[in-house]
Amino acid sequence: MKIKSELSKIIENALNSADIKADEIVISDATKPEFGDYQFNGIMKLAKILKQNPRQIATNVVEQVDLTGMISKVEVAGPGFINIWLDNRWLSVQTTAIVNDVRVGVEQVEKPKRVVVDYSGPNMAKQMHVGHLRSSIIGDTLATLLEFLGENVIRQNHIGDWGTQFGMLIAYLEEQNTDGNTQELKDLEQFYKDAKVRFDESEEFANKAREYVVKIQKGDTHCLTLWQSFINASLGHCEEVYKKLNVNLTREDVRAESFYNNQLSKVIETLKEKDISTTSNGAECVFLEGDETPTIVQKGDGGFLYATTDLAALNFRDKELKADRICYVVDARQAQHFKQVFTISKQAGMVAEEVVLEHIAFGTMMDKGGKPFKTRDGGTVKLVDLLDEAVVRATEAIKDRNIHSKEELASMAKAIGIGAVKYADLSISRESNYIFNWDKMLSFEGNTSLYMQYAYARIQSILRKYKAEVTGDILVEDEVEHRLALMLLKFEDTLTKASIEATPHTITSYLYDLVSVFMKFYELNPILRDDIDEVTKISRLQLATLTGNVIEKGLSILGIDVVEKI
RNA sequence: GCGCUUGUGGCUCAAUUGGAUAGAGCAUCAGACUUCGGAUCUGAGGGUUAGAGGUUCGAAUCCUCUCAGGCGUACCA
């Protein structure tokens, strides 16, 4: 239910009836319960333009508001705010209508766009570490969200499979005589370290490594085969992580750095032709207005850089993938880089003017002390280890709670542990750095996944207890039911906002508010008690059912599973 | 040096993009149980939104300066 746009229409009609023109009518949530459910704050701006008393205008508008359906009451308040209350009967009808809807009332967008979401992008030379966590889960949430809303989403996993370090790695791979699928590659981190040791200790090996870099680039079959088997193995590791993390990236979504190799010289040609780049100190550079240093697109030795690859990728995404919007879910530290390549790509016509280019930036993951997240000895934390620890800790947190079978406990711990890690990350506004804290994320209290999962499990418990099938209408009667029903209907507006701004935390805040309201409702309004009449019982059961459905759908967009009991 | 970015109760975070008395959660204190799952709910205290100016009906949000942190900054990605 698009509540805000419905309200906008009603207010627009009222404005028209009062002979006032307004270009955009923005309805916001009321800041306090006394101020109703929604408010329209635009009168003050209009008053300035019209040079009239805002309260007078507001009063005129309020008189014209249609009170026959959605709205039960409107009031003028303060300097000219218009406060809006929604009608209980309307809420009853609307919630009843979606209680059995798989989309819980969320419509598909009318005109789907093609949206490229570039996320995860691990480097094949190394094991995935915590640095990849945020991109993977924020990007995946964004992709899932857009898909749910009906957009045509194209996931792109821009893996790093090209560069000098691969010469060393395949030389070592050859020396170890493995096909890439054996034990030696199981711990990529170790493999890299071992290779580096060899590189440093043996001149002969180092030369071979350098030679192999050149050979791969020239298309040498032997070296390419080695390289391919290495990439396969490394990608396999990533896929294990994706599976654990519940991230929907497959091989189909992989479009590696190397994919763009044959397009790089064309990029330079285009830039030269259009006089966008110039040669400076032997390198091919683009000097952008306002930048002190140039964006280098080709090194003095002829080699290309990541700006070049990104330009090729941008071109490909526009020309071949026909994207309308391209989202890069990448660390905030690369802001300048994206600003540069976005500007260049548009100047050079590699990306059409109307295509929306966005850097979906996020902050760094910190430890409790506010320092970048590292292992005790200062190394990078492997993502698999972190996820495994999450499951262990989740098991610890719930094992005394109830008698569960081993299997139940295991699947529950997975949903809870992984959910906790993801939710903690997704629930803060993505651009700020975030502090990683096990105890906090695995708490039943506060804005955590466990609290949502707990609420869901409680709802299922009530529904199980009722035993019969629940059919019938929701009848919104009191204040708390009013708030709950309204929250349930706000789901679509919340998702829309989150999709436009690419802010998953909008969804988590919403879920937390929803669950809080539900808990209050549940406390105040008994559902199954004997003295509750059947009509009320059914209405409340349906509210509980719908709440459960929304929690489930909301969490699933975040890539988090619910559990039937905890 | 230049550029980008951040600064909100003791701690972790919000604030619908310029709206009403800045909201939550932890933690602290005080309440509610013969519990539809109390790992819950109710309430209290705690703020000059880093500081100083400015813009206007109205500022955490926009502008200027200061202070403090983070990040980036010519051939890594």
XYZ file of C-alpha atoms (C1' of nucleotides) in Angstrom:
643
model
C 0.000 0.000 0.000
C 1.471 3.302 -1.122
C -0.015 5.338 1.683
C 1.948 8.505 1.140
C 1.149 8.825 -2.518
C -2.545 8.171 -1.774
C -2.473 10.919 0.806
C -0.642 13.220 -1.591
C -3.477 12.828 -4.079
C -6.083 13.650 -1.461
C -4.187 16.728 -0.319
C -3.582 17.769 -3.893
C -7.319 17.621 -4.563
C -7.946 19.683 -1.478
C -5.379 22.244 -2.599
C -6.974 22.422 -6.034
C -10.389 22.897 -4.501
C -8.938 25.731 -2.455
C -7.449 27.178 -5.661
C -3.857 26.579 -4.735
C -1.269 25.083 -7.032
C 1.646 23.095 -5.690
C 4.194 21.178 -7.693
C 5.160 18.495 -5.236
C 3.227 17.367 -2.203
C 5.403 15.660 0.341
C 3.618 13.825 3.102
C 5.682 12.893 6.118
C 5.096 10.670 9.090
C 3.758 12.532 12.081
C 6.512 13.299 14.529
C 4.320 12.480 17.525
C 1.119 10.540 18.168
C -0.692 13.735 19.211
C -0.053 15.044 15.728
C -1.880 12.175 14.086
C -0.516 9.573 11.686
C 0.834 11.782 8.941
C 1.443 15.432 8.351
C 1.719 17.826 5.469
C 4.232 20.583 6.118
C 4.220 22.307 2.760
C 1.771 25.061 3.586
C 4.424 27.317 5.072
C 6.407 27.310 1.830
C 3.286 27.950 -0.197
C 2.322 30.797 2.107
C 5.604 32.491 1.431
C 5.103 32.307 -2.314
C 1.474 33.408 -2.103
C 2.273 36.015 0.529
C -0.600 34.933 2.669
C -1.096 33.795 6.231
C -0.140 30.105 6.414
C -2.695 29.232 9.069
C -5.424 30.773 6.951
C -4.376 28.778 3.904
C -4.121 25.594 5.961
C -7.603 26.149 7.330
C -8.985 26.595 3.819
C -7.276 23.443 2.614
C -8.396 21.390 5.560
C -12.015 22.273 4.814
C -11.634 20.711 1.366
C -10.115 17.406 2.452
C -12.092 14.314 1.531
C -13.018 12.525 4.743
C -15.111 9.766 3.218
C -12.492 7.023 2.986
C -8.922 6.889 4.106
C -8.805 9.901 6.383
C -10.882 10.255 9.519
C -9.674 13.626 10.705
C -7.495 16.567 9.629
C -6.386 19.470 11.746
C -4.378 22.635 11.433
C -1.680 22.935 14.038
C 1.187 25.239 14.936
C 2.220 27.755 12.278
C 0.415 25.845 9.511
C 1.023 22.137 9.766
C -1.755 19.880 8.570
C -2.117 16.794 10.716
C -3.818 13.724 9.315
C -5.470 10.775 11.051
C -6.295 7.581 9.181
C -9.638 5.891 9.543
C -9.934 2.655 11.507
C -12.429 1.117 9.104
C -10.141 1.905 6.214
C -7.205 0.325 8.055
C -9.361 -2.727 8.780
C -10.301 -3.214 5.138
C -6.774 -2.631 3.848
C -5.075 -4.993 6.264
C -7.691 -7.689 5.785
C -7.092 -7.481 2.053
C -3.410 -8.372 2.347
C -3.413 -10.913 5.122
C -3.178 -13.792 2.651
C -1.147 -11.950 0.052
C 2.293 -13.400 -0.617
C 3.551 -9.898 -1.368
C 1.960 -8.550 1.811
C 0.425 -5.684 -0.105
C 3.544 -4.537 -1.906
C 2.935 -3.784 -5.576
C 5.402 -4.223 -8.406
C 6.769 -1.025 -9.912
C 4.872 0.158 -12.967
C 7.875 0.786 -15.173
C 10.679 -1.598 -14.292
C 14.187 -0.298 -14.816
C 17.312 -2.234 -15.552
C 19.510 -1.876 -12.525
C 23.054 -3.156 -12.351
C 24.197 -3.874 -8.818
C 27.946 -4.355 -8.562
C 28.894 -5.901 -5.269
C 31.174 -8.266 -3.374
C 34.037 -8.148 -5.899
C 36.562 -10.283 -4.040
C 40.171 -10.608 -5.100
C 40.933 -14.103 -6.302
C 44.490 -13.961 -5.031
C 43.340 -14.028 -1.444
C 40.714 -15.508 0.755
C 37.600 -13.432 1.407
C 38.062 -11.399 4.561
C 35.867 -9.121 6.635
C 36.491 -6.295 4.192
C 34.186 -8.086 1.758
C 31.404 -8.583 4.245
C 29.706 -5.249 3.958
C 29.776 -5.041 0.186
C 28.429 -8.573 -0.085
C 25.503 -8.187 2.246
C 24.552 -4.596 1.519
C 24.749 -5.272 -2.191
C 22.801 -8.477 -1.923
C 20.079 -6.775 0.084
C 19.846 -4.002 -2.456
C 19.613 -6.492 -5.312
C 16.975 -8.591 -3.557
C 15.007 -5.523 -2.599
C 14.966 -4.084 -6.116
C 14.040 -7.452 -7.516
C 11.167 -7.800 -5.080
C 9.891 -4.394 -6.085
C 9.838 -5.584 -9.679
C 12.956 -3.988 -11.152
C 15.129 -5.902 -13.600
C 18.222 -6.508 -11.556
C 21.535 -7.525 -13.039
C 23.997 -8.635 -10.397
C 27.637 -8.147 -11.250
C 30.438 -9.705 -9.283
C 33.499 -7.837 -10.497
C 36.078 -10.239 -9.174
C 39.755 -9.335 -9.173
C 41.348 -12.051 -11.281
C 44.028 -10.073 -13.047
C 47.275 -8.491 -11.995
C 50.890 -9.125 -11.224
C 50.355 -11.297 -8.166
C 48.829 -14.029 -10.328
C 52.165 -14.642 -11.998
C 53.595 -15.572 -8.639
C 50.582 -17.638 -7.688
C 50.439 -19.758 -10.808
C 54.182 -20.254 -10.824
C 53.847 -21.586 -7.314
C 50.811 -23.623 -8.284
C 52.837 -25.247 -11.029
C 55.712 -25.886 -8.689
C 53.394 -27.552 -6.212
C 52.054 -29.565 -9.096
C 48.443 -29.324 -8.065
C 45.420 -29.000 -10.280
C 43.911 -26.341 -8.110
C 41.443 -28.542 -6.376
C 43.670 -30.240 -3.873
C 44.690 -29.511 -0.351
C 47.323 -26.937 -1.180
C 44.709 -24.436 -2.192
C 42.390 -25.042 0.674
C 43.869 -22.218 2.642
C 44.429 -19.514 0.085
C 45.877 -17.165 2.619
C 48.577 -19.658 3.446
C 49.125 -20.448 -0.196
C 49.707 -16.779 -0.923
C 52.120 -16.466 1.971
C 54.044 -19.560 0.913
C 54.260 -18.307 -2.635
C 55.515 -14.971 -1.380
C 58.196 -16.687 0.669
C 59.350 -18.564 -2.411
C 59.284 -15.355 -4.388
C 61.494 -13.608 -1.870
C 63.934 -16.442 -1.304
C 64.499 -17.615 -4.868
C 65.653 -15.373 -7.638
C 64.875 -18.081 -10.148
C 61.297 -18.424 -8.904
C 60.803 -14.666 -8.882
C 61.926 -14.424 -12.486
C 59.599 -17.180 -13.471
C 56.740 -15.412 -11.705
C 57.446 -12.216 -13.627
C 57.727 -14.148 -16.839
C 54.365 -15.802 -16.184
C 52.662 -12.466 -15.710
C 53.716 -11.509 -19.212
C 52.780 -14.929 -20.526
C 49.232 -14.810 -19.222
C 48.808 -11.410 -20.739
C 50.031 -12.684 -24.072
C 47.622 -15.592 -23.952
C 50.070 -18.427 -23.364
C 47.983 -21.595 -23.188
C 49.901 -23.339 -20.441
C 49.858 -20.326 -18.165
C 46.234 -19.553 -18.900
C 45.258 -23.092 -17.969
C 47.073 -22.790 -14.666
C 45.507 -19.402 -14.097
C 42.037 -20.686 -14.916
C 42.302 -23.566 -12.492
C 43.506 -21.234 -9.801
C 40.588 -18.855 -10.358
C 38.159 -21.755 -10.310
C 39.437 -22.937 -6.977
C 39.414 -19.489 -5.479
C 35.935 -18.777 -6.751
C 34.843 -22.038 -5.185
C 35.943 -20.669 -1.823
C 33.904 -17.551 -2.380
C 30.871 -19.595 -3.247
C 31.174 -21.453 0.051
C 31.140 -18.119 1.823
C 28.157 -16.899 -0.198
C 26.290 -20.039 0.710
C 27.001 -19.591 4.385
C 26.108 -15.947 4.195
C 22.923 -16.536 2.256
C 24.113 -14.265 -0.505
C 22.651 -14.861 -3.962
C 25.674 -14.633 -6.203
C 26.379 -17.335 -8.735
C 28.889 -17.913 -11.520
C 26.452 -16.297 -13.913
C 26.886 -13.046 -12.036
C 30.663 -13.122 -12.290
C 32.047 -10.658 -14.785
C 35.680 -10.576 -13.871
C 38.232 -7.867 -14.347
C 39.851 -9.957 -17.069
C 36.613 -9.901 -19.045
C 37.357 -6.283 -19.940
C 40.960 -6.833 -21.021
C 40.251 -6.699 -24.723
C 38.276 -3.474 -24.332
C 40.922 -1.478 -22.504
C 42.870 -0.174 -25.468
C 39.591 0.920 -27.005
C 38.875 2.945 -23.877
C 42.169 4.782 -24.280
C 41.536 5.336 -27.977
C 38.163 6.866 -27.259
C 39.564 9.140 -24.599
C 42.300 10.303 -26.918
C 39.936 10.813 -29.835
C 37.642 12.949 -27.777
C 40.546 14.901 -26.391
C 39.637 13.969 -22.879
C 42.998 12.496 -22.005
C 46.488 13.810 -22.503
C 49.955 12.384 -22.091
C 51.779 13.628 -19.043
C 55.084 12.346 -17.710
C 54.736 9.402 -20.038
C 51.341 8.320 -18.684
C 47.944 8.822 -20.273
C 46.002 11.082 -17.930
C 42.653 12.770 -17.573
C 42.804 16.082 -15.787
C 39.424 16.815 -14.279
C 38.357 20.224 -13.147
C 38.863 20.607 -9.425
C 41.260 17.689 -9.157
C 44.844 18.420 -8.322
C 46.116 15.078 -9.512
C 45.096 13.413 -12.742
C 43.198 10.194 -13.178
C 45.722 7.942 -14.826
C 44.254 5.596 -17.397
C 47.412 4.160 -18.863
C 50.773 3.777 -17.246
C 54.034 4.903 -18.760
C 54.884 1.280 -19.546
C 51.608 0.831 -21.402
C 49.831 -1.028 -18.621
C 46.268 -0.239 -17.646
C 44.846 0.654 -14.269
C 41.663 0.028 -12.412
C 40.230 3.307 -13.644
C 40.597 1.935 -17.158
C 38.847 -1.303 -16.266
C 36.057 0.541 -14.544
C 35.557 2.740 -17.574
C 35.345 -0.339 -19.766
C 32.889 -1.857 -17.317
C 30.777 1.293 -17.282
C 30.719 1.293 -21.051
C 29.735 -2.370 -21.126
C 26.988 -1.875 -18.590
C 25.496 0.949 -20.549
C 25.954 -0.344 -24.084
C 25.564 -4.084 -23.587
C 23.590 -4.496 -20.397
C 21.445 -1.449 -21.197
C 21.343 -0.342 -17.604
C 19.204 2.577 -16.447
C 20.855 2.691 -13.073
C 24.230 1.348 -12.000
C 24.998 0.899 -8.322
C 28.525 0.278 -7.056
C 28.465 -1.133 -3.562
C 32.024 -0.317 -2.626
C 33.949 1.014 0.357
C 33.571 4.754 0.997
C 37.305 5.258 0.633
C 36.949 4.894 -3.092
C 34.619 7.861 -3.395
C 37.048 9.975 -5.401
C 37.786 7.167 -7.777
C 34.120 6.690 -8.601
C 33.498 10.361 -8.872
C 36.293 10.489 -11.422
C 35.322 7.511 -13.534
C 31.654 8.513 -13.500
C 32.552 11.967 -14.773
C 34.909 10.643 -17.418
C 32.481 7.985 -18.634
C 29.786 10.571 -19.217
C 32.155 13.056 -20.860
C 33.371 10.361 -23.196
C 29.866 9.162 -23.990
C 30.673 5.707 -22.652
C 27.600 6.061 -20.509
C 24.531 7.924 -21.687
C 23.637 11.084 -19.850
C 20.371 9.773 -18.445
C 21.881 6.697 -16.842
C 22.054 7.051 -13.077
C 25.463 6.217 -11.654
C 25.696 5.688 -7.933
C 28.467 4.840 -5.583
C 26.738 3.054 -2.732
C 29.451 3.797 -0.212
C 29.857 2.190 3.162
C 32.151 2.702 6.119
C 34.761 0.462 7.644
C 34.132 -2.298 10.133
C 35.757 -1.526 13.469
C 36.450 -3.491 16.620
C 35.172 -2.531 20.062
C 38.034 -0.111 20.504
C 37.136 1.721 17.317
C 40.103 0.390 15.380
C 39.899 -1.480 12.074
C 38.796 -5.045 12.617
C 41.751 -7.417 12.827
C 42.736 -10.705 14.427
C 44.574 -10.665 17.742
C 47.934 -10.756 15.976
C 46.966 -7.999 13.596
C 46.090 -10.122 10.555
C 42.956 -9.939 8.493
C 39.990 -11.924 9.753
C 38.848 -14.522 7.272
C 35.188 -14.324 6.495
C 34.610 -18.084 6.855
C 36.097 -17.993 10.342
C 33.926 -15.088 11.342
C 30.788 -16.793 10.080
C 31.657 -20.076 11.747
C 32.216 -18.248 14.993
C 28.828 -16.588 14.629
C 27.143 -19.976 14.447
C 29.092 -21.276 17.439
C 28.158 -18.237 19.488
C 24.533 -18.491 18.436
C 24.463 -22.114 19.537
C 25.879 -21.049 22.869
C 23.223 -18.375 23.216
C 20.249 -20.654 22.674
C 21.323 -24.116 23.765
C 19.955 -23.846 27.303
C 16.717 -22.373 26.197
C 14.665 -25.328 25.219
C 14.966 -28.947 24.408
C 15.897 -29.025 20.786
C 17.096 -31.899 18.714
C 20.635 -31.612 17.448
C 19.413 -30.900 13.938
C 17.003 -28.261 15.115
C 19.683 -26.578 17.147
C 22.095 -26.586 14.217
C 19.727 -25.048 11.705
C 18.457 -22.583 14.286
C 21.987 -21.517 15.185
C 22.785 -20.935 11.554
C 19.751 -18.713 11.015
C 20.406 -16.834 14.228
C 24.175 -16.500 13.998
C 24.328 -15.467 10.366
C 21.257 -13.313 10.817
C 22.897 -11.517 13.715
C 26.006 -10.672 11.722
C 24.020 -9.434 8.744
C 21.421 -7.547 10.712
C 24.031 -5.748 12.809
C 25.671 -4.542 9.635
C 22.511 -3.641 7.779
C 20.884 -1.840 10.694
C 23.215 1.115 10.839
C 23.280 3.774 8.167
C 25.770 2.350 5.756
C 28.068 5.314 5.306
C 29.296 5.485 8.851
C 31.933 3.153 10.190
C 30.441 0.478 12.324
C 31.545 -1.217 15.468
C 31.444 -4.954 15.461
C 30.284 -6.379 18.783
C 29.308 -10.020 19.252
C 27.426 -9.526 22.510
C 25.336 -6.753 21.124
C 24.407 -8.456 17.901
C 23.452 -11.695 19.599
C 21.244 -10.057 22.203
C 17.519 -10.661 22.421
C 17.128 -7.034 23.386
C 17.117 -3.966 21.253
C 17.269 -3.657 17.508
C 18.716 -7.081 16.680
C 17.800 -9.892 14.344
C 17.235 -12.173 17.317
C 14.538 -9.879 18.671
C 12.771 -10.023 15.299
C 13.204 -13.781 15.066
C 11.930 -14.140 18.598
C 8.843 -12.067 17.829
C 8.238 -14.172 14.747
C 8.598 -17.417 16.701
C 6.198 -16.139 19.341
C 3.610 -15.331 16.704
C 3.944 -18.783 15.195
C 3.516 -20.265 18.619
C 0.219 -18.458 19.090
C -0.992 -19.535 15.679
C -0.067 -23.150 16.389
C -1.884 -22.984 19.661
C -5.112 -21.879 17.982
C -5.062 -25.134 15.988
C -7.828 -24.182 13.547
C -7.387 -22.288 10.300
C -7.788 -18.562 10.747
C -10.243 -16.917 8.384
C -12.057 -13.667 8.880
C -11.639 -9.937 9.011
C -9.346 -7.627 10.867
C -11.278 -5.077 12.871
C -9.106 -2.246 14.077
C -10.623 -1.163 17.377
C -8.265 0.648 19.687
C -5.175 2.836 19.695
C -2.602 0.055 19.696
C -4.366 -1.853 16.922
C -4.540 1.343 14.950
C -0.795 1.772 15.269
C -0.099 -1.852 14.425
C -2.342 -1.882 11.352
C -0.784 1.334 10.124
C 2.718 -0.039 10.594
C 1.806 -3.115 8.586
C 0.552 -0.987 5.721
C 3.674 1.167 5.777
C 5.794 -1.716 4.536
C 5.691 -0.697 0.892
C 6.567 2.945 1.533
C 9.479 1.738 3.629
C 10.803 -0.564 0.928
C 10.425 2.107 -1.711
C 12.402 4.556 0.343
C 15.089 1.990 1.058
C 15.378 1.160 -2.638
C 15.699 4.762 -3.759
C 18.286 5.689 -1.186
C 19.893 2.251 -1.049
C 19.602 2.254 2.718
C 18.896 -1.173 4.231
C 18.760 0.357 7.698
C 15.471 1.971 6.730
C 14.070 -1.554 6.611
C 15.562 -2.678 9.906
C 14.308 0.425 11.720
C 10.890 -0.249 10.313
C 10.964 -3.886 11.400
C 12.052 -2.877 14.852
C 9.223 -0.370 15.140
C 6.777 -2.923 13.833
C 7.865 -5.548 16.312
C 7.830 -3.044 19.181
C 4.262 -2.105 18.367
C 3.325 -5.731 18.050
C 4.804 -6.535 21.468
C 2.737 -3.742 23.005
C -0.364 -4.925 21.216
C 0.276 -8.431 22.394
C 0.746 -7.261 25.952
C -2.402 -5.147 26.001
C -4.728 -7.225 23.860
C -4.957 -10.886 24.776
C -5.620 -13.063 21.772
C -6.482 -16.579 22.844
C -7.804 -15.999 26.339
C -11.159 -17.665 27.039
C -13.057 -14.457 27.640
C -12.242 -13.071 24.210
C -15.134 -13.296 21.780
C -14.575 -15.131 18.514
C -14.749 -12.074 16.239
C -12.125 -10.237 18.247
C -10.040 -13.374 18.526
C -10.014 -13.835 14.760
C -9.216 -10.182 14.159
C -6.276 -10.308 16.523
C -5.055 -13.611 15.113
C -5.139 -12.103 11.656
C -3.160 -9.098 12.835
C -0.629 -11.504 14.313
C -0.520 -13.521 11.096
C 0.061 -10.436 8.991
C 2.735 -9.174 11.358
C 4.492 -12.515 11.074
C 4.263 -12.369 7.280
C 5.732 -8.884 7.151
C 8.581 -9.802 9.499
C 9.321 -12.838 7.391
C 9.264 -10.902 4.131
C 11.280 -8.048 5.579
C 13.965 -10.327 6.933
C 14.075 -12.338 3.728
C 14.866 -9.168 1.797
C 17.784 -8.719 4.173
C 18.781 -12.295 3.458
C 17.908 -13.466 6.960
C 15.904 -16.588 7.764
C 13.164 -16.846 10.345
C 12.748 -19.796 12.708
C 9.463 -21.332 13.814
C 10.610 -21.599 17.390
C 13.600 -20.625 19.447
C 49.569 21.316 1.726
C 45.010 20.152 -0.981
C 40.508 17.276 -1.257
C 36.643 14.179 0.776
C 34.336 12.751 5.222
C 32.729 12.392 10.379
C 31.604 14.749 15.243
C 24.247 13.808 18.438
C 23.020 11.562 26.549
C 28.174 7.156 29.820
C 28.098 3.469 25.280
C 25.904 1.980 20.261
C 22.872 4.337 16.822
C 18.125 7.190 14.571
C 15.976 11.637 13.014
C 11.308 10.716 6.420
C 16.411 15.338 3.417
C 14.832 22.655 6.365
C 9.542 21.295 10.374
C 6.499 21.223 16.077
C 9.224 19.700 22.833
C 16.121 15.915 18.850
C 14.075 9.892 19.179
C 15.482 4.515 20.258
C 18.423 0.505 22.366
C 22.172 -0.836 25.864
C 23.729 0.508 30.830
C 21.479 2.737 35.596
C 17.169 3.145 38.884
C 11.865 2.021 39.911
C 7.558 -1.051 38.655
C 4.317 -5.366 36.281
C 4.312 -12.437 36.600
C -1.069 -18.647 39.319
C 3.605 -16.002 31.801
C -1.854 -16.825 25.000
C 6.615 -17.841 25.072
C 8.740 -12.513 31.157
C 14.845 -13.562 26.563
C 8.557 -9.533 27.583
C 6.151 -5.005 28.919
C 5.471 -0.012 31.786
C 7.960 4.197 33.777
C 12.195 7.598 35.465
C 16.732 10.154 35.156
C 20.365 11.429 31.484
C 21.252 16.635 25.476
C 23.644 24.129 24.553
C 23.432 18.028 18.409
C 32.206 19.514 19.047
C 32.502 25.243 19.376
C 31.467 30.310 17.318
C 28.948 33.235 13.874
C 25.349 33.568 9.732
C 20.906 32.472 6.376
C 14.712 32.426 7.996
C 8.664 31.987 10.284
C 11.783 27.416 11.726
C 18.660 24.525 11.586
C 21.452 18.334 14.109
C 20.509 19.196 8.786
C 22.311 24.801 4.485
C 26.795 28.777 4.418
C 31.592 30.705 6.821
C 35.394 30.061 10.399
C 37.718 27.264 14.529
C 38.791 22.576 17.099
C 39.234 17.142 16.992
C 39.282 12.370 14.405
C 39.211 9.203 9.902
C 40.307 8.520 4.774
C 42.338 9.817 0.048
C 45.992 12.371 -2.644
C 50.912 10.615 -10.433
C 51.497 5.361 -12.776
C 48.218 -0.866 -6.549
C 43.069 -2.264 -6.622
